[in-house]
Coordinates of C-alpha atoms and ligand atoms in Angstrom, one line a residue:
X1 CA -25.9 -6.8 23.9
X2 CA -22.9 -9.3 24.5
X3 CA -19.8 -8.4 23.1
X4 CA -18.5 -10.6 20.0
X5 CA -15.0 -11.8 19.9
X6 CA -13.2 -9.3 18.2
X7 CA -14.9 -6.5 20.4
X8 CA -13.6 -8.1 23.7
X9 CA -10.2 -8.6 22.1
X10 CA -10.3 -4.5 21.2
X11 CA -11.6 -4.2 24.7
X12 CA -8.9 -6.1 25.6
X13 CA -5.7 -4.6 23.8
X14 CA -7.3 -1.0 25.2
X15 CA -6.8 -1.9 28.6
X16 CA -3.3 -3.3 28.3
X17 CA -2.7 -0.2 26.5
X18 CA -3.3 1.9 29.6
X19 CA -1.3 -0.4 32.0
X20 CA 1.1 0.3 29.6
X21 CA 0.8 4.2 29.6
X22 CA 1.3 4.3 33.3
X23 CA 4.5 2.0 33.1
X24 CA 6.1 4.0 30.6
X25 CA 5.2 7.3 32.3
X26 CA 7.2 5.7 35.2
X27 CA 10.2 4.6 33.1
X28 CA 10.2 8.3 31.2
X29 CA 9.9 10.2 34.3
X30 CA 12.7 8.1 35.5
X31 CA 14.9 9.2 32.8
X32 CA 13.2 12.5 32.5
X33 CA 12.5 12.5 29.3
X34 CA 9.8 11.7 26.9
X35 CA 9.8 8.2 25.5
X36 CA 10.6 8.2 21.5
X37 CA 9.3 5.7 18.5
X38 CA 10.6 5.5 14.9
X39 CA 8.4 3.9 12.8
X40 CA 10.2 2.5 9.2
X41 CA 7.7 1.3 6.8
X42 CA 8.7 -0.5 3.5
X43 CA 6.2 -1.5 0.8
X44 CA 2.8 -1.3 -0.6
X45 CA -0.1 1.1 0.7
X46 CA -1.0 -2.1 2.8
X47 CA 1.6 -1.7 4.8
X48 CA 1.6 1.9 4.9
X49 CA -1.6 1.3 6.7
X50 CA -0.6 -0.9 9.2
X51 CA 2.2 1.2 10.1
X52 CA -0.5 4.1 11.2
X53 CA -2.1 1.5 13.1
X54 CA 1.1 0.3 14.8
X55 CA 1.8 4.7 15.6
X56 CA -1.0 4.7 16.8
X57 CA -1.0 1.8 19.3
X58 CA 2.8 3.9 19.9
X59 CA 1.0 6.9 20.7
X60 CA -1.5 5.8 23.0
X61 CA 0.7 4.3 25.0
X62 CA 3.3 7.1 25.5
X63 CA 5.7 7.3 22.8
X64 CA 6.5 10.4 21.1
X65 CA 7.6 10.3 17.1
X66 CA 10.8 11.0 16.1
X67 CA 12.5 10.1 12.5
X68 CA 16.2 9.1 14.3
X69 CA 16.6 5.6 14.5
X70 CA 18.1 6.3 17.7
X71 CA 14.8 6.0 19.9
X72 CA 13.4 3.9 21.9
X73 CA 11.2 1.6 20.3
X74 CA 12.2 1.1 16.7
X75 CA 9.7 -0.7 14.6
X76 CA 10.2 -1.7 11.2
X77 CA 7.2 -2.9 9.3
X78 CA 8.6 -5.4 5.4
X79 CA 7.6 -6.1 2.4
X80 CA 8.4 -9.5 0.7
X81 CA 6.8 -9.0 -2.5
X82 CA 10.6 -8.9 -4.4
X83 CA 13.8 -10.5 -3.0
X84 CA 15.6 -6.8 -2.9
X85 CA 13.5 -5.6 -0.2
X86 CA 14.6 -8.4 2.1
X87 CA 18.3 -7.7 1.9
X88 CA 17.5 -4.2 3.0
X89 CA 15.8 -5.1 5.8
X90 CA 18.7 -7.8 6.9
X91 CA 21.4 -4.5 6.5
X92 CA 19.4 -1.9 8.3
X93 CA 18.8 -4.5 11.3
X94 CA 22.4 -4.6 11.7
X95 CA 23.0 -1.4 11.7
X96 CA 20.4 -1.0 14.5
X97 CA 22.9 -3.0 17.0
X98 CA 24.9 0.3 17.4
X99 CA 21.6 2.3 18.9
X100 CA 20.9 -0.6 21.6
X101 CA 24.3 -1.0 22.7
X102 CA 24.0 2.8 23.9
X103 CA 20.5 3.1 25.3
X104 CA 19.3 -0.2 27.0
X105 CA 16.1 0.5 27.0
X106 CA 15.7 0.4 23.3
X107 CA 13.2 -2.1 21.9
X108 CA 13.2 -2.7 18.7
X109 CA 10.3 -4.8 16.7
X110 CA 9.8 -6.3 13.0
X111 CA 6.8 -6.9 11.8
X112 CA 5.1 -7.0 8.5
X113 CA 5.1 -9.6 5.1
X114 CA 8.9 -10.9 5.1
X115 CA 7.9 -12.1 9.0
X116 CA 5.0 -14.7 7.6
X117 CA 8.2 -16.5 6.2
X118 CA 9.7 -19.3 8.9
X119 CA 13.3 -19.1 7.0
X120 CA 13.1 -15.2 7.6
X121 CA 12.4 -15.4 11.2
X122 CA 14.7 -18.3 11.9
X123 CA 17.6 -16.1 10.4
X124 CA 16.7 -13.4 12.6
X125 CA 16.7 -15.2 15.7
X126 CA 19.7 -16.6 14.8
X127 CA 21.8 -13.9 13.7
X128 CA 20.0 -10.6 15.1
X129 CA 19.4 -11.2 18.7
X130 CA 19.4 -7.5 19.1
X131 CA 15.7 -7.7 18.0
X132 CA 13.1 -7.7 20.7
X133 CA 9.4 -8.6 19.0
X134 CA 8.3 -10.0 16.1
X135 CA 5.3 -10.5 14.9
X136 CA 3.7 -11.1 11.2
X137 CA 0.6 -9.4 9.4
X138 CA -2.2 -10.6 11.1
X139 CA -1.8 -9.7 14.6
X140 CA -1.2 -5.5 14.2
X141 CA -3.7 -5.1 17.0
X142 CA -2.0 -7.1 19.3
X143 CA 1.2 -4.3 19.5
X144 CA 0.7 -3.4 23.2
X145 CA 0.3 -7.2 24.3
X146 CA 3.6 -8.2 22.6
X147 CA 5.7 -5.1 24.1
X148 CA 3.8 -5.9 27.9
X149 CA 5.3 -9.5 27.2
X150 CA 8.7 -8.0 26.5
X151 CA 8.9 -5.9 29.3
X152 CA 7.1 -8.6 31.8
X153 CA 10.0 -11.7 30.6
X154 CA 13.0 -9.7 29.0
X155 CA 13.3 -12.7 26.5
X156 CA 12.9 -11.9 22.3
X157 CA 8.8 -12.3 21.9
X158 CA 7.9 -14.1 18.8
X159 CA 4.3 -13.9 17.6
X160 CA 3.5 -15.2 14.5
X161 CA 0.0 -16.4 13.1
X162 CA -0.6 -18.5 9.5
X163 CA -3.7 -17.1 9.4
X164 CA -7.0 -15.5 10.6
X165 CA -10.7 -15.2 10.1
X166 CA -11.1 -12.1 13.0
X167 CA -10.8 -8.7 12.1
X168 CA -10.7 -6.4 15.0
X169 CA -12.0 -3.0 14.3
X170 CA -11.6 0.3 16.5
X171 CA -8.3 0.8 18.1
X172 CA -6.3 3.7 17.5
X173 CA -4.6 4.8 14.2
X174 CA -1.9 7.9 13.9
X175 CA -2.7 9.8 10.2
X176 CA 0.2 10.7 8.2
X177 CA -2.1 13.4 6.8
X178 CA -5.0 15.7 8.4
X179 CA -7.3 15.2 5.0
X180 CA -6.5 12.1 3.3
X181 CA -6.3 8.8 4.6
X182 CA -6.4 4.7 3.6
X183 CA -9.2 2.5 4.9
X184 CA -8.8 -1.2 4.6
X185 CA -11.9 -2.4 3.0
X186 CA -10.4 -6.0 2.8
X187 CA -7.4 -8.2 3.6
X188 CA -5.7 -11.2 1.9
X189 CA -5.9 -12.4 -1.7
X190 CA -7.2 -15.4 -2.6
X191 CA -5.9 -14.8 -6.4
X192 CA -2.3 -17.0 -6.6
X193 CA -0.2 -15.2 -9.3
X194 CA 2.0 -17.6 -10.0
X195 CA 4.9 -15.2 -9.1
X196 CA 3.5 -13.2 -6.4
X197 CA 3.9 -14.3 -2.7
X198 CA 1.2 -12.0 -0.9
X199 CA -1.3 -14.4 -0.9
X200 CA 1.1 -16.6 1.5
X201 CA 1.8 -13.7 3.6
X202 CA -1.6 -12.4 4.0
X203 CA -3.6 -14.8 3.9
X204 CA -7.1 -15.8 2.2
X205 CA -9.7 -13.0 1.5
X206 CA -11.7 -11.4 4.4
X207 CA -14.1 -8.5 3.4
X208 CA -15.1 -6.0 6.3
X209 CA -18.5 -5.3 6.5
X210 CA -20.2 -2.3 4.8
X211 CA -21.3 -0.6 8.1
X212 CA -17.7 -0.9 9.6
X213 CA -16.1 0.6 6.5
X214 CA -19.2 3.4 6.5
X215 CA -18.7 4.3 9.9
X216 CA -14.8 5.0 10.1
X217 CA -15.2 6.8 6.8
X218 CA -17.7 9.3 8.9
X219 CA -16.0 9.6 11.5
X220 CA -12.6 10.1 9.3
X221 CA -14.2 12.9 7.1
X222 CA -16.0 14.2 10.8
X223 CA -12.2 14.7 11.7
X224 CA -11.1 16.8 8.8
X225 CA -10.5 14.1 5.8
X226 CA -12.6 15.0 2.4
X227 CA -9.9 12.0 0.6
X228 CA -10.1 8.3 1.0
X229 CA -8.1 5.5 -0.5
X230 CA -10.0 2.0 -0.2
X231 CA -7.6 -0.5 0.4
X232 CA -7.3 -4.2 -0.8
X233 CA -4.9 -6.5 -2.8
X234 CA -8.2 -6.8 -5.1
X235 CA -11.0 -4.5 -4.4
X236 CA -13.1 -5.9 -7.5
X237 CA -13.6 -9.2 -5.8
X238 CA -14.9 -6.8 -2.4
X239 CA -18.1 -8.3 0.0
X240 CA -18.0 -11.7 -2.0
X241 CA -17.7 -13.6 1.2
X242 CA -19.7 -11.6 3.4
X243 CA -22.7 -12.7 5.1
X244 CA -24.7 -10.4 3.3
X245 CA -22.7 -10.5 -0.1
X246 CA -22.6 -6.7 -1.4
X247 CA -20.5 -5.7 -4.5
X248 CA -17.5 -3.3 -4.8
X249 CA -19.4 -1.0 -7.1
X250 CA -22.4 -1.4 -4.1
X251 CA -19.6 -0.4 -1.8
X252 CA -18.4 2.9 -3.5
X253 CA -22.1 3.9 -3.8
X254 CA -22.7 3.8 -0.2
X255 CA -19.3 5.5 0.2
X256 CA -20.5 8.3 -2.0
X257 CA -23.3 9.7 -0.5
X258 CA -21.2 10.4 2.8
X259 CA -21.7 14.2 3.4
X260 CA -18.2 16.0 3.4
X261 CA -16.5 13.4 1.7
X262 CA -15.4 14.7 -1.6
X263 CA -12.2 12.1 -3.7
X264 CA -12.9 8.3 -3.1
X265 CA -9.7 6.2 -4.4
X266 CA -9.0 2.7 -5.0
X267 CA -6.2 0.1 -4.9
X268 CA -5.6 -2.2 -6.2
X269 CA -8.1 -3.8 -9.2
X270 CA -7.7 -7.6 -10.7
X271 CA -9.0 -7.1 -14.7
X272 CA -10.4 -10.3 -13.9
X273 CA -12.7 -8.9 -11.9
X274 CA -13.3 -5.8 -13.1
X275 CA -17.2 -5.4 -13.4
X276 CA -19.2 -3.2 -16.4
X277 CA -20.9 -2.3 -13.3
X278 CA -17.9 -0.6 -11.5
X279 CA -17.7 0.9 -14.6
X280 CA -21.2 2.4 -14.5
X281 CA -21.0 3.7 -11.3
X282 CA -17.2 5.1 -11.9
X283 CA -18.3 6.9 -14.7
X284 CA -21.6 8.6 -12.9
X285 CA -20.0 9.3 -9.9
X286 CA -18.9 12.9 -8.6
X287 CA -16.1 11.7 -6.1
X288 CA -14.2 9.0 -7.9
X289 CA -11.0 10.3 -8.7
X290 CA -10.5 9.8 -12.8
X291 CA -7.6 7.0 -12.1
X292 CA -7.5 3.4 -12.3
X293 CA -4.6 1.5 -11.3
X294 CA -5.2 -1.4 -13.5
X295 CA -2.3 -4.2 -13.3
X296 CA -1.3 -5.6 -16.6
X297 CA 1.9 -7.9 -15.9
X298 CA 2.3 -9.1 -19.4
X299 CA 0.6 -8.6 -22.4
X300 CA 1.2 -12.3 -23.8
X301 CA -1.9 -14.1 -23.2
X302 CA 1.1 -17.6 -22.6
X303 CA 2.4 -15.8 -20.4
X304 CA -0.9 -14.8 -18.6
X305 CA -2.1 -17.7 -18.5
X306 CA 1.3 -19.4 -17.2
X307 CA 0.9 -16.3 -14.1
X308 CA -2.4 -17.5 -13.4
X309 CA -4.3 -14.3 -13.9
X310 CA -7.3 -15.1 -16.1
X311 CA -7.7 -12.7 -18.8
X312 CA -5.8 -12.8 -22.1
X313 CA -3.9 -10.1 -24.1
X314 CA -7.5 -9.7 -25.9
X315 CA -9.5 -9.2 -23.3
X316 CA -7.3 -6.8 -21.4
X317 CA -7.1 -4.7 -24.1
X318 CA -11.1 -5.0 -24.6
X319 CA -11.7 -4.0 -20.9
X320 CA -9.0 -0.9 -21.2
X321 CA -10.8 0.4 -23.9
X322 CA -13.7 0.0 -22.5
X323 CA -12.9 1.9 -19.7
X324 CA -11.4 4.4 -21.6
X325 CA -14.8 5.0 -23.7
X326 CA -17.3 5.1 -20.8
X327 CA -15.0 7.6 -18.6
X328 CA -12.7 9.5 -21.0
X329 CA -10.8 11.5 -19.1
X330 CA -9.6 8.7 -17.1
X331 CA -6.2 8.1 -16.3
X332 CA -5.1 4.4 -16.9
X333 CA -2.1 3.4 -14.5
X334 CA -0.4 -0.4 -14.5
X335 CA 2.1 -2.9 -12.9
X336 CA 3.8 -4.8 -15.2
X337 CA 7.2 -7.8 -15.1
X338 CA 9.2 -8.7 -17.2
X339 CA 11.7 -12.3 -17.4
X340 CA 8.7 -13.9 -15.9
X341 CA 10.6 -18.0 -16.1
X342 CA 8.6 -18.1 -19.4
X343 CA 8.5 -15.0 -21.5
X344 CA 10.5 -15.4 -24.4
X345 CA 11.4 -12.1 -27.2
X346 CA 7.9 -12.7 -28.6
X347 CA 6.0 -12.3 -25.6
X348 CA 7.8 -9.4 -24.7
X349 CA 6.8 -7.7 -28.0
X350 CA 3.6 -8.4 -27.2
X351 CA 3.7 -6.8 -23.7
X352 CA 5.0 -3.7 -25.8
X353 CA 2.2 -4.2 -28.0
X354 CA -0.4 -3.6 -25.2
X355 CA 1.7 -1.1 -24.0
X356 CA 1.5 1.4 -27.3
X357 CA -2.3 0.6 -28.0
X358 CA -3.3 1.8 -24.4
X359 CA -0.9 4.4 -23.8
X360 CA -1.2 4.0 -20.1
X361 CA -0.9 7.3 -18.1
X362 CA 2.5 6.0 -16.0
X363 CA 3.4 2.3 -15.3
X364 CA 5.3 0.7 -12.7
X365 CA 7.8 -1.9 -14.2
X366 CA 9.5 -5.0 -12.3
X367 CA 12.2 -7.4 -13.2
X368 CA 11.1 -10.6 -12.3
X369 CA 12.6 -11.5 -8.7
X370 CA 11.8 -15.7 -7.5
X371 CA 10.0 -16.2 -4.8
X372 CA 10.5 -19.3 -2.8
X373 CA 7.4 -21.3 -2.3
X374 CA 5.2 -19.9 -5.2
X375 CA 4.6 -21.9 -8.3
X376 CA 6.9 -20.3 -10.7
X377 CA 9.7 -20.6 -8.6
X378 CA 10.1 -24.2 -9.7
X379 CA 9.9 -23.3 -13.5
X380 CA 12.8 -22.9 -16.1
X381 CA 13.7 -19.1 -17.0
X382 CA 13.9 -19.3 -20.7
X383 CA 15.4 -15.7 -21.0
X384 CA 19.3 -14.5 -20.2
X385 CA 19.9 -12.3 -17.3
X386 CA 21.3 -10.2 -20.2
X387 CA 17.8 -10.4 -22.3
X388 CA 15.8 -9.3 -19.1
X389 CA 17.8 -6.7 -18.6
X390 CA 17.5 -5.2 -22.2
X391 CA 13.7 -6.1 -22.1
X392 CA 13.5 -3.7 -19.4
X393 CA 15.3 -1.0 -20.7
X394 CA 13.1 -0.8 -23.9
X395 CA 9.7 -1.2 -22.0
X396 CA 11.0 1.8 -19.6
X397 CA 11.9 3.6 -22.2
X398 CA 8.4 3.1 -24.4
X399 CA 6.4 3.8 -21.0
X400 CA 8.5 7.3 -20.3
X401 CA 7.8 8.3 -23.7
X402 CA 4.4 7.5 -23.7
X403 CA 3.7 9.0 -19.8
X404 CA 4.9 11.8 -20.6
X405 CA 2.7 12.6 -23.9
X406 CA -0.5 11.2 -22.0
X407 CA 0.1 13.2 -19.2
X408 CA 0.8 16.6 -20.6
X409 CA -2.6 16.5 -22.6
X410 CA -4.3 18.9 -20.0
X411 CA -1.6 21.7 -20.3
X412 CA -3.4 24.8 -20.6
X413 CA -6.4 23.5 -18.5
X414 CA -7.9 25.0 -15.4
X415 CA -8.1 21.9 -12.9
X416 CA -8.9 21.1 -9.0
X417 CA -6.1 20.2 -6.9
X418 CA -5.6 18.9 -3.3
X419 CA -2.9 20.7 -1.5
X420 CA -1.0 18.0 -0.2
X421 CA 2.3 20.1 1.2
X422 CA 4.9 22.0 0.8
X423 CA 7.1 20.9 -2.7
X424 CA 9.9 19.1 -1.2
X425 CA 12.5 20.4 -3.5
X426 CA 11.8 24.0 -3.2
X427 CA 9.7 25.4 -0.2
X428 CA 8.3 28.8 -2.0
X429 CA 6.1 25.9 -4.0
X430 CA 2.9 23.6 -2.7
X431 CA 2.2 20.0 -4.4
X432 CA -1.1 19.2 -4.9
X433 CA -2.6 16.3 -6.5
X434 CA -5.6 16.5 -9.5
X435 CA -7.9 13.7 -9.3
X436 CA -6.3 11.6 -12.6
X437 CA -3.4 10.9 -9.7
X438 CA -0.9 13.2 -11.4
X439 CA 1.1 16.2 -9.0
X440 CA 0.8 19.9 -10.0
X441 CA 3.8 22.2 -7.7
X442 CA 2.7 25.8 -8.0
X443 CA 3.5 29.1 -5.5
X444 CA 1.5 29.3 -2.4
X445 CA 1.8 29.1 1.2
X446 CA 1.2 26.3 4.1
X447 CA -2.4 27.6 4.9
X448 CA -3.9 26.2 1.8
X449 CA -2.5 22.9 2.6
X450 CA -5.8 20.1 3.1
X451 CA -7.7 22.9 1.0
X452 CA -9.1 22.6 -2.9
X453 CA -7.4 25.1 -5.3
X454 CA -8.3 25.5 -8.9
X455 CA -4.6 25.8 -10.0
X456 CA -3.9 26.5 -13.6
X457 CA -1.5 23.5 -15.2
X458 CA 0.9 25.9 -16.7
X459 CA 3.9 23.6 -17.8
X460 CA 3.8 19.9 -18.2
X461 CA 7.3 18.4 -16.7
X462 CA 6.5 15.2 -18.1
X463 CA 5.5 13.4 -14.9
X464 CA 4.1 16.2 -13.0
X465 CA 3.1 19.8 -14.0
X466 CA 3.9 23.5 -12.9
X467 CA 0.5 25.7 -12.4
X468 CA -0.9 28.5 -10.7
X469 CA -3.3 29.1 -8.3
X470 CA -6.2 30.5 -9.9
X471 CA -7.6 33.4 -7.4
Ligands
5AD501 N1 8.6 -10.3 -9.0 C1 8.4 -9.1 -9.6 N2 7.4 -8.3 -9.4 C2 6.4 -8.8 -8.6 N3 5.2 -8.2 -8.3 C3 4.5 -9.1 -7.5 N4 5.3 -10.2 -7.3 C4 6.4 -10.0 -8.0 C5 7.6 -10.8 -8.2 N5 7.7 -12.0 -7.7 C6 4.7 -6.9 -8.8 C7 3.4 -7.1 -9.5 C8 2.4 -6.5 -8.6 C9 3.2 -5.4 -7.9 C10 2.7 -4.9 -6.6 O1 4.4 -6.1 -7.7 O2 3.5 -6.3 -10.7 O3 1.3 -5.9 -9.3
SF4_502 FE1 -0.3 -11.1 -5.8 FE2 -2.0 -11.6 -7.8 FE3 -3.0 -11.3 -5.3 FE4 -2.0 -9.2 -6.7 S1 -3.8 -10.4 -7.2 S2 -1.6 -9.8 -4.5 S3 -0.3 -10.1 -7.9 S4 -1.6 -12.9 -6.1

């Protein structure tokens, strides 16, 4: 059978991958030593997922790990999605100019959302010539090709694309973790938030097909993982542009019946999208973890509609309690802003409103930041800096208070957990995780680590609880 275009370019990044091994076994004999990577990764689960990719290209090619930003290829994968992150990134490169001057054969690469933004990238080649590649979101795969262009022409290797309609499946990927692991189910968002820049940064809405994402999963679960996270800026609106157009509910179906697979997760789901049929299948599956990550924003329907997100305080509510009454020991999770340009007092009592009548399990709450080139950028802030700031005080406050009631409500209980370490504040415990999302720490030793425990949730701590194993 001929090969399509996005198996000759994986056919093609595989074989620059082992020129590559052999050049850099040259260079590290040379020095005789091996050849190190640190690999930073800032941002969303996304990224977190490209950054295995990227290891893994690393690894293939010779590189061995190492968390000292002294190595010898230093790559550091951003996030855009608030201005804060970006001023990170600019104060870490600089502090990165110390390591080169000493070891000359450092290279060190950017990559990642804050890179799909020309003013970003102009400032870098400007004022951080000590950087060596860079390249955006859509051309991970291409790693090996962009270091081989370094090495062949010594000059700063820029590689950025607006866009793409190719997804290139089957090159390597180094696992953080043995049992769990995030497969990409779909790229992009074609959603435009009036506040949110991801849409600009990674591009329009591409589904993988249902027999890629099948496969991998097999072959993930054949290698030791029994947990996968689906990935995609908004699973609900999955296999909608696919020749064959299958449905995210369709999708976790066919994801269910692999043998050996036992938690499916999710991440992350538009309400406006949100089908009673997801629902359904949520509610009659055995694998779906009991957690939905549900983003809210704001809970004034002006507001809403001003964000461009399609649903109104109403019919949020609605879906939530919906959700709540088909599956009801679900755990109900949520984004949400506050000093969005518009939002005056009113709306923000409204966003409390929502808040108290769902009680969600933990949210995740943002101030506001402007980002250049979306739509509210160019509208008037009708709040204080002041105001903001007190507005997310109090909804901190009201979401701690009400996490931590929601999430005690299975003290006592006798519940599954997978051992996902050692505790990292005290080694004599192991963190596990129960299926609503929440952590349990409880005594026990690295063996059981990747294994189920029935742990007994002994103490709630508010956020997390303290158990023991059940024998
Ligand atoms: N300012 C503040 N928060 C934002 N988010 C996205 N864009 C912005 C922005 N410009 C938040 C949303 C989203 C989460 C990943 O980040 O709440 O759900
Ligand atoms: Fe941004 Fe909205 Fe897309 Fe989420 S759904 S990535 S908030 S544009």
């Amino acid at each position: 059978m001929e090969m399509s275009k996005s198996e000759l370019e994986a056919q093609k990044q595989k074989e620059i991958m082992e020129r590559l091994k052999i050049r850099l076994a040259k260079t590290s004999e040379e020095l005789g030593r091996p050849l190190t990577y640190c690999s930073l990764c800032f941002g969303c689960q996304m990224n977190a997922k490209d950054s295995e990719k990227l290891e893994g290209i690393l690894e293939t090619i010779g590189y061995v790990k190492t968390d000292s930003e002294d190595a010898d290829f230093l790559i550091m994968n951003t996030c855009t999605v608030r201005e804060n992150a970006n001023l990170r990134v600019y104060g870490r490169l600089g502090q990165l100019k110390k390591y080169k001057k000493k070891n000359p054969h450092m290279l060190i690469a950017i990559c990642g959302c804050m890179m799909q933004e020309s003013l970003v990238v102009e400032k870098i080649c400007q004022s951080y010539r000590h950087v060596d590649i860079i390249f955006g979101t859509h051309n991970v795969f291409k790693l090996a090709e962009l270091i081989e262009q370094k090495l062949n022409t010594n000059k700063m290797v820029i590689d950025i694309w607006d866009g793409t309609s190719e997804i290139v499946e089957d090159l390597p990927s180094e696992r953080k973790y043995d049992f769990k692991c995030g497969v990409n189910i779909m790229f992009g968002c074609n959603n435009f938030c009036t506040y949110c820049i991801v849409p600009y940064v990674r591009g329009r809405e591409r589904s993988r097909k249902p027999e890629d994402i099948i496969a991998e999963i097999k072959e993930l679960v054949a290698d030791g993982v029994s947990e996968v996270m689906l990935l995609g800026q908004n699973v609900n609106s999955y296999g909608k542009n696919l020749d064959e157009p299958v449905t995210f509910a369709k999708l976790l179906e066919m994801v269910e019946e692999i043998e050996g697979l036992k938690r499916i997760r999710f991440m992350t789901s538009h309400p406006k999208d949100l089908s009673d049929e997801l629902i359904e299948v949520m509610a009659k599956s055995q694998k779906i973890c009991k957690h939905l990550h549900l983003p809210m924003q704001s809970g004034s329907s002006k507001v809403l509609k001003d964000m461009n997100r399609n649903y109104t305080k109403e019919s949020y509510l609605e879906l939530a309690y919906k959700i709540k009454k088909a599956i009801p020991d679900i755990s109900l999770t949520t984004d949400i802003i506050v000093g969005f340009p518009t939002e005056t007092e009113e709306d923000f009592q409204e966003t409390l409103d929502v808040v108290r009548k769902v009680r969600f399990d933990s949210a995740f709450t943002f101030i506001y930041s402007r980002r250049t080139g979306t739509p509210a950028a160019k509208m008037e802030c009708v709040a204080t800096e002041e105001e903001i700031k007190d507005h997310f005080n109090r909804l901190l406050k009201e979401v701690q208070e009400i996490s931590k009631e929601t999430c005690s409500k299975d003290q006592g209980k006798i519940m599954e957990v997978l051992v996902e370490g050692p505790d990292e504040q005290d080694d004599r415990l192991l963190t596990g995780r129960l299926s609503n999302n929440i952590l349990v720490h409880f005594p026990g030793t690295a063996d059981l680590i990747g294994t189920y425990q029935n742990v007994k949730l002994i103490e709630s701590k508010g956020f997390y609880y303290i158990g023991e194993r059940c024998q």
